[in-house]
Each structure stands twice: as C-alpha cells, then as structure tokens.
Coordinates of C-alpha atoms and ligand atoms in Angstrom, one line a residue:
X1261 CA -60.2 28.1 -51.3
X1262 CA -62.1 24.8 -51.0
X1263 CA -60.1 21.6 -51.1
X1264 CA -60.9 19.0 -53.7
X1265 CA -61.1 15.3 -53.2
X1266 CA -61.5 12.6 -56.0
X1267 CA -63.0 9.4 -54.7
X1268 CA -63.4 6.2 -56.8
X1269 CA -66.0 3.6 -56.1
X1270 CA -68.5 6.1 -54.6
X1271 CA -71.7 4.3 -55.6
X1272 CA -71.7 2.0 -52.6
X1273 CA -70.1 1.1 -49.3
X1274 CA -67.1 2.9 -48.0
X1275 CA -66.7 5.2 -51.1
X1276 CA -70.3 6.3 -50.9
X1277 CA -69.9 7.2 -47.2
X1278 CA -66.6 8.8 -47.8
X1279 CA -68.1 11.1 -50.6
X1280 CA -70.8 12.2 -48.1
X1281 CA -68.3 12.8 -45.3
X1282 CA -65.7 14.8 -47.3
X1283 CA -68.6 16.9 -48.7
X1284 CA -69.9 17.5 -45.1
X1285 CA -66.4 18.5 -44.1
X1286 CA -66.3 21.2 -46.8
X1287 CA -64.5 19.5 -49.6
X1288 CA -65.6 19.7 -53.2
X1289 CA -65.9 16.0 -54.1
X1290 CA -65.6 14.5 -57.5
X1291 CA -67.1 11.0 -57.0
X1292 CA -66.8 8.3 -59.6
X1293 CA -68.4 4.8 -60.2
X1294 CA -69.9 2.9 -63.1
X1295 CA -73.4 3.2 -61.4
X1296 CA -73.3 6.9 -61.5
X1297 CA -76.9 7.1 -60.5
X1298 CA -76.1 5.6 -57.1
X1299 CA -73.5 8.2 -56.1
X1300 CA -74.8 10.4 -53.2
X1301 CA -76.4 13.7 -54.3
X1302 CA -75.1 16.8 -52.5
X1303 CA -74.2 20.3 -53.5
X1304 CA -70.6 19.6 -52.8
X1305 CA -70.5 16.3 -54.8
X1306 CA -70.1 16.0 -58.5
X1307 CA -70.9 12.5 -59.8
X1308 CA -68.9 11.1 -62.7
X1309 CA -69.5 7.9 -64.6
X1310 CA -66.2 6.2 -64.1
X1311 CA -64.8 2.7 -64.9
X1312 CA -61.4 2.6 -63.3
X1313 CA -60.4 -0.4 -65.5
X1314 CA -60.4 2.0 -68.5
X1315 CA -57.5 4.4 -69.0
X1316 CA -59.7 6.8 -71.1
X1317 CA -62.3 6.9 -68.3
X1318 CA -59.6 7.7 -65.6
X1319 CA -58.2 10.5 -67.9
X1320 CA -61.7 12.0 -68.4
X1321 CA -62.4 11.8 -64.6
X1322 CA -59.2 13.7 -63.7
X1323 CA -59.7 16.2 -66.6
X1324 CA -63.3 16.8 -65.4
X1325 CA -62.1 17.6 -61.9
X1326 CA -59.3 19.9 -63.1
X1327 CA -61.7 21.8 -65.5
X1328 CA -64.2 22.3 -62.6
X1329 CA -61.8 23.2 -59.8
X1330 CA -58.2 23.6 -61.1
X1331 CA -56.7 21.7 -58.2
X1332 CA -56.7 18.2 -56.6
X1333 CA -55.8 17.8 -52.9
X1334 CA -56.9 14.2 -52.3
X1335 CA -57.2 11.1 -54.4
X1336 CA -58.9 8.1 -52.7
X1337 CA -58.3 4.9 -54.7
X1338 CA -61.2 3.0 -53.2
X1339 CA -62.9 1.1 -56.1
X1340 CA -62.2 -2.6 -55.7
X1341 CA -63.7 -6.0 -55.4
X1342 CA -62.8 -9.7 -54.7
X1343 CA -62.2 -12.0 -57.7
X1344 CA -62.5 -15.0 -55.5
X1345 CA -62.4 -18.6 -56.8
X1346 CA -60.0 -21.6 -57.0
X1347 CA -56.7 -20.4 -58.5
X1348 CA -56.7 -23.3 -60.9
X1349 CA -60.0 -22.3 -62.3
X1350 CA -60.1 -18.5 -62.4
X1351 CA -59.6 -17.5 -66.0
X1352 CA -56.5 -15.5 -66.9
X1353 CA -58.8 -12.7 -68.1
X1354 CA -60.5 -12.5 -64.7
X1355 CA -57.2 -12.6 -62.9
X1356 CA -56.0 -9.7 -65.1
X1357 CA -59.2 -7.8 -64.5
X1358 CA -58.7 -8.1 -60.7
X1359 CA -55.4 -6.4 -61.0
X1360 CA -56.7 -3.8 -63.4
X1361 CA -59.4 -2.7 -60.9
X1362 CA -57.6 -3.2 -57.6
X1363 CA -54.0 -2.2 -58.6
X1364 CA -53.4 -0.7 -62.1
X1365 CA -56.3 1.8 -61.7
X1366 CA -54.6 3.2 -58.6
X1367 CA -51.3 3.4 -60.6
X1368 CA -53.1 5.1 -63.5
X1369 CA -55.0 7.6 -61.4
X1370 CA -51.9 8.5 -59.3
X1371 CA -49.9 9.3 -62.5
X1372 CA -52.8 11.5 -63.7
X1373 CA -53.0 13.6 -60.5
X1374 CA -49.3 13.8 -59.6
X1375 CA -48.3 16.6 -62.0
X1376 CA -51.1 18.8 -60.5
X1377 CA -50.1 17.9 -56.9
X1378 CA -46.5 18.6 -57.6
X1379 CA -47.3 22.1 -59.0
X1380 CA -49.4 22.7 -55.8
X1381 CA -46.5 21.3 -53.7
X1382 CA -49.1 19.3 -51.7
X1383 CA -51.4 16.3 -52.1
X1384 CA -52.5 13.1 -50.5
X1385 CA -53.1 9.7 -52.2
X1386 CA -55.1 7.3 -50.0
X1387 CA -55.0 3.8 -51.2
X1388 CA -57.6 1.4 -49.8
X1389 CA -56.0 -2.0 -49.3
X1390 CA -57.3 -4.6 -46.8
X1391 CA -56.1 -6.6 -43.8
X1392 CA -56.0 -9.1 -46.7
X1393 CA -53.1 -7.2 -48.1
X1394 CA -51.1 -9.2 -45.5
X1395 CA -53.4 -12.0 -44.4
X1396 CA -55.1 -14.4 -46.8
X1397 CA -57.7 -17.1 -47.1
X1398 CA -57.9 -19.9 -49.7
X1399 CA -59.7 -18.9 -52.9
X1400 CA -58.6 -15.2 -52.6
X1401 CA -55.2 -15.5 -54.4
X1402 CA -55.6 -12.7 -56.9
X1403 CA -57.5 -10.4 -54.4
X1404 CA -54.8 -10.8 -51.8
X1405 CA -52.0 -10.5 -54.4
X1406 CA -53.5 -7.3 -55.8
X1407 CA -53.8 -5.7 -52.3
X1408 CA -50.3 -6.7 -51.4
X1409 CA -49.1 -5.1 -54.7
X1410 CA -51.0 -2.0 -53.9
X1411 CA -49.3 -1.7 -50.5
X1412 CA -45.8 -2.2 -51.9
X1413 CA -46.5 0.3 -54.7
X1414 CA -47.9 2.9 -52.3
X1415 CA -44.9 2.6 -50.0
X1416 CA -42.4 3.1 -53.0
X1417 CA -44.5 6.0 -54.3
X1418 CA -44.4 7.6 -50.9
X1419 CA -40.6 7.6 -50.9
X1420 CA -40.5 9.3 -54.3
X1421 CA -43.1 12.0 -53.8
X1422 CA -42.6 13.1 -50.2
X1423 CA -40.0 15.6 -51.4
X1424 CA -42.8 17.4 -53.2
X1425 CA -45.1 17.7 -50.2
X1426 CA -47.2 14.7 -51.4
X1427 CA -47.9 11.5 -49.4
X1428 CA -49.2 8.1 -50.5
X1429 CA -50.8 6.2 -47.6
X1430 CA -52.6 2.9 -47.0
X1431 CA -55.8 2.1 -45.2
X1432 CA -56.4 -1.5 -44.3
X1433 CA -60.0 -2.2 -43.6
X1434 CA -61.1 -5.5 -42.1
X1435 CA -64.5 -7.1 -42.5
X1436 CA -66.9 -4.1 -43.1
X1437 CA -70.6 -3.9 -43.9
X1438 CA -70.9 -3.3 -47.7
X1439 CA -71.6 -5.3 -50.9
X1440 CA -68.0 -6.6 -50.9
X1441 CA -68.6 -10.2 -49.5
X1442 CA -71.7 -10.7 -51.5
X1443 CA -69.8 -9.9 -54.7
X1444 CA -66.8 -12.0 -53.7
X1445 CA -69.1 -15.0 -53.0
X1446 CA -70.9 -14.5 -56.4
X1447 CA -67.5 -14.5 -58.1
X1448 CA -66.5 -17.8 -56.3
X1449 CA -69.5 -19.5 -57.8
X1450 CA -69.1 -17.9 -61.3
X1451 CA -65.4 -18.9 -61.4
X1452 CA -66.1 -22.5 -60.4
X1453 CA -66.0 -25.0 -63.2
X1454 CA -68.6 -27.8 -63.5
X1455 CA -67.7 -30.8 -61.3
X1456 CA -65.0 -28.8 -59.7
X1457 CA -62.8 -30.6 -57.2
X1458 CA -62.8 -27.4 -55.1
X1459 CA -66.5 -27.5 -54.2
X1460 CA -66.0 -28.4 -50.6
X1461 CA -63.5 -25.6 -50.1
X1462 CA -65.9 -23.2 -51.7
X1463 CA -68.6 -24.2 -49.2
X1464 CA -66.2 -23.7 -46.4
X1465 CA -65.1 -20.3 -47.6
X1466 CA -68.8 -19.4 -48.1
X1467 CA -69.4 -20.2 -44.4
X1468 CA -66.2 -18.3 -43.4
X1469 CA -67.1 -15.1 -45.4
X1470 CA -70.7 -15.4 -44.3
X1471 CA -69.7 -15.5 -40.7
X1472 CA -67.0 -12.8 -40.8
X1473 CA -67.4 -10.3 -37.9
X1474 CA -68.7 -7.2 -39.7
X1475 CA -68.7 -4.9 -36.7
X1476 CA -67.4 -2.0 -38.8
X1477 CA -69.8 0.0 -41.0
X1478 CA -68.8 1.7 -44.2
X1479 CA -69.4 5.0 -42.3
X1480 CA -66.7 4.0 -39.7
X1481 CA -64.3 3.4 -42.5
X1482 CA -65.1 6.7 -44.2
X1483 CA -63.9 8.4 -41.0
X1484 CA -60.7 6.5 -41.2
X1485 CA -60.3 7.6 -44.9
X1486 CA -60.8 11.2 -43.7
X1487 CA -58.1 10.8 -41.1
X1488 CA -55.7 9.3 -43.6
X1489 CA -56.4 12.1 -46.0
X1490 CA -56.0 15.0 -43.5
X1491 CA -53.5 13.9 -40.7
X1492 CA -50.6 16.5 -40.9
X1493 CA -48.2 13.6 -40.3
X1494 CA -49.7 10.6 -41.9
X1495 CA -49.3 7.2 -40.3
X1496 CA -47.6 4.2 -41.9
X1497 CA -50.9 2.3 -42.0
X1498 CA -54.5 3.1 -41.0
X1499 CA -56.9 0.7 -39.3
X1500 CA -60.4 0.9 -38.0
X1501 CA -60.0 -1.4 -35.0
X1502 CA -57.3 -2.9 -32.8
X1503 CA -58.2 -6.4 -34.0
X1504 CA -57.6 -5.4 -37.6
X1505 CA -54.2 -4.0 -36.6
X1506 CA -53.4 -7.1 -34.6
X1507 CA -54.4 -9.4 -37.5
X1508 CA -52.0 -7.6 -39.8
X1509 CA -49.3 -7.6 -37.2
X1510 CA -49.6 -11.4 -36.7
X1511 CA -49.8 -12.2 -40.5
X1512 CA -46.8 -9.8 -41.2
X1513 CA -44.6 -11.0 -38.4
X1514 CA -45.6 -14.6 -38.1
X1515 CA -46.3 -16.0 -41.6
X1516 CA -45.9 -19.6 -40.4
X1517 CA -48.6 -19.1 -37.8
X1518 CA -50.8 -17.7 -40.5
X1519 CA -50.1 -20.6 -42.8
X1520 CA -50.7 -23.1 -40.0
X1521 CA -54.1 -21.5 -39.3
X1522 CA -55.1 -21.7 -42.9
X1523 CA -54.0 -25.3 -43.2
X1524 CA -56.1 -26.2 -40.1
X1525 CA -59.0 -24.4 -41.6
X1526 CA -58.7 -26.3 -45.0
X1527 CA -58.3 -29.6 -43.1
X1528 CA -61.5 -29.0 -41.1
X1529 CA -63.5 -28.0 -44.2
X1530 CA -62.4 -31.1 -46.2
X1531 CA -63.2 -33.4 -43.3
X1532 CA -66.9 -32.5 -43.3
Ligands
LIG2179 N1 -66.0 -4.6 -47.1 C1 -65.0 -5.2 -46.7 O1 -65.1 -6.2 -45.8 C2 -63.6 -4.8 -47.2 C3 -62.5 -5.3 -46.4 C4 -61.2 -4.9 -46.8 C5 -61.0 -4.1 -47.9 N2 -62.1 -3.7 -48.6 C6 -61.9 -2.8 -49.8 O2 -62.5 -1.6 -49.6 C7 -62.8 -1.0 -50.9 C8 -64.3 -0.6 -50.9 O3 -65.1 -1.7 -50.9 P1 -66.6 -1.8 -50.2 O4 -66.5 -2.7 -49.1 O5 -67.1 -0.4 -50.0 O6 -67.3 -2.6 -51.4 P2 -68.6 -2.3 -52.3 O7 -69.8 -2.0 -51.4 O8 -68.8 -3.5 -53.2 O9 -68.2 -1.0 -53.1 C9 -67.3 -1.1 -54.1 C10 -67.3 0.2 -55.0 O10 -66.3 0.0 -56.0 C11 -66.8 0.4 -57.2 N3 -66.2 -0.3 -58.3 C12 -66.0 -1.6 -58.5 N4 -65.4 -1.9 -59.8 C13 -65.3 -0.6 -60.3 C14 -64.8 -0.2 -61.6 N5 -64.4 -1.0 -62.5 N6 -64.8 1.2 -61.8 C15 -65.3 2.0 -60.9 N7 -65.8 1.7 -59.7 C16 -65.8 0.4 -59.4 C17 -68.3 0.0 -57.1 O11 -69.0 0.9 -58.0 P3 -69.7 0.4 -59.4 O12 -70.0 -1.0 -59.3 O13 -70.9 1.3 -59.4 O14 -68.7 0.8 -60.4 C18 -68.6 0.4 -55.7 O15 -68.9 1.8 -55.6 C19 -62.5 -2.0 -51.9 O16 -61.2 -1.7 -52.4 C20 -62.4 -3.3 -51.1 O17 -61.5 -4.3 -51.7 C21 -63.4 -4.1 -48.3

C-alpha cells in the first residue's frame, strides 16, 4: 500500500519541492496552500486549497486526505512566513496571525491526524522550524518566538506519542532560496509606522536579510524533510548544513555571545 504524506505550504519554496520529491519517491501526496494553482501537478499529488490559519480549512484538508486514501503516514507542517517589524509597532492582530500560521496551525493539524496515526500504530509529524528557532535578529520577535514555541511543542508531543509508534520531529533550515526573505522584508515595511524611530534598524536588517548566505536551495531542504520523515530512528534535530547546526549550537549554548553579537550589529547599524 502506498504511503500518504500531507504537506502544507506546497505552492512555493520548500513545500513545493517536498511535494514533488515525496511524489517521486512513491508517496501519495496531499498538498495544501492558499494559491492552489501553484501547487506542482503530478499524478501522485492532489492539490487542496488550504489556509492553515483557519480551523475549518485544516479539518477539510485532513478529511479530504482520509476520504481519498484512508490513512496518513506523514504530516509536514511547513507553511510559514516572517511577520517582521519593530515589536513596538507590529499590531496585536499581526502578532496573533504570525502564531496562528507558524504555531497553532501545526497544533491544529497534528490533533487532526493523530487519531488516524494512533490507529495505524505509526506516523511521523515533521515540523519546519528555523535556525531562528534558537537564534534571532532584531525585528523578528514574533517569528523567532513562534518557531521556538513550535520546537518546544514538538518535543513535548514526541514524548507523548512515541508510545504509539508516532514521532514528532523538527527540521531547522537556515537561509534558503525561496520567497521567505522577500515576504519578511515586505512585512517589515508594512508594519513600520510613519516617522518610525526604527527606520535605521529596518535599513540595517534589510541589508542583513538581503545579504544572507542562501547557499541552500528549496530542493536541498526537501531532501532533509524526506530524511526526517523516513529515518527509522529520527534524529533530535535535522539541519541542511554544518554551519546551520553550528549556528544553533552556539545560540543554544552561548546565549550571551548571541546577544553580544546582536548588540554589536545594532550599534553598527545605528552609527551609520
Ligand atoms: N527560506 C528560508 O530562508 C527559511 C529559513 C528558515 C525557516 N524557513 C521556514 O521554512 C518554511 C517554508 O518556507 P519557504 O522558505 O519555502 O517560504 P515560501 O517560499 O514563502 O513558501 C511558504 C509557503 O507557505 C505557504 N503559506 C503561507 N501562509 C499560509 C497559510 N496561511 N495557509 C497555507 N499556506 C500558507 C505559502 O503558500 P500560499 O501563500 O499559497 O498559501 C507557501 O507555499 C516556513 O515555515 C519558513 O518559516 C524558511
């Protein structure tokens, strides 16, 4: 029997490439995104118009998969974006929306697939965090907080569902070629109030995000998603590169060094 993978955020970037890769590897893929017309077309991919911030949409997505295939082997919680901007100026509504998409959608979808995975006595939930689930930059408060929350939640979930043959795992991509930074930069500008005192910082972060080393492609990350979904003994964390792994190690084990680095960065930006 073919295995079934549900992938969110499949209209672009890593989710798009993951849908193609899982289909190539013989999975039946149910791929969701709001821009359903951008989801890759393939005999093994069923595209579903999904808005992960809506409970009814998540319910319909999982229901659709179960009606078509009657089982769910893998859920990849990949849909996400960066609600960047000065913490003082990001509206409460936008802060909540960031958590809805990056965190509560994963919680909602996991609750919807778990009864089926428990009956099957197997299943894998792959949660796409970021190296920014540990590290951080100014103007990324809600993004980093949502990814840190996703990691803590995934770790707790794993302790609860392992007894049923189900695992919840984390992938932490670093800078990767996709639409992510463009969307994050647009959000910085949209969240900025007129005559904002944070304009210099915004320019500095713009330069930083614009110059991030994007050596990884979305295709590379799709391979990492596949490994996280299929390793017989899943790892604690999945990374694409050694530098991503090192970045997380330093930020996790040396928070003062991380803070020092960020303070130096802010100082240099404000001096200009
Ligand atoms: N690229 C990076 O440098 C990087 C680094 C670390 C972590 N990440 C994480 O990796 C994941 C994938 O991002 P990416 O780089 O591939 O970015 P991307 O190219 O912007 O793709 C994001 C995907 O998420 C979907 N999405 C956003 N909001 C959604 C919603 N409300 N409902 C359903 N789908 C939604 C988008 O589809 P629609 O707009 O069509 O709905 C799109 O398919 C994200 O969780 C991101 O935070 C990215």
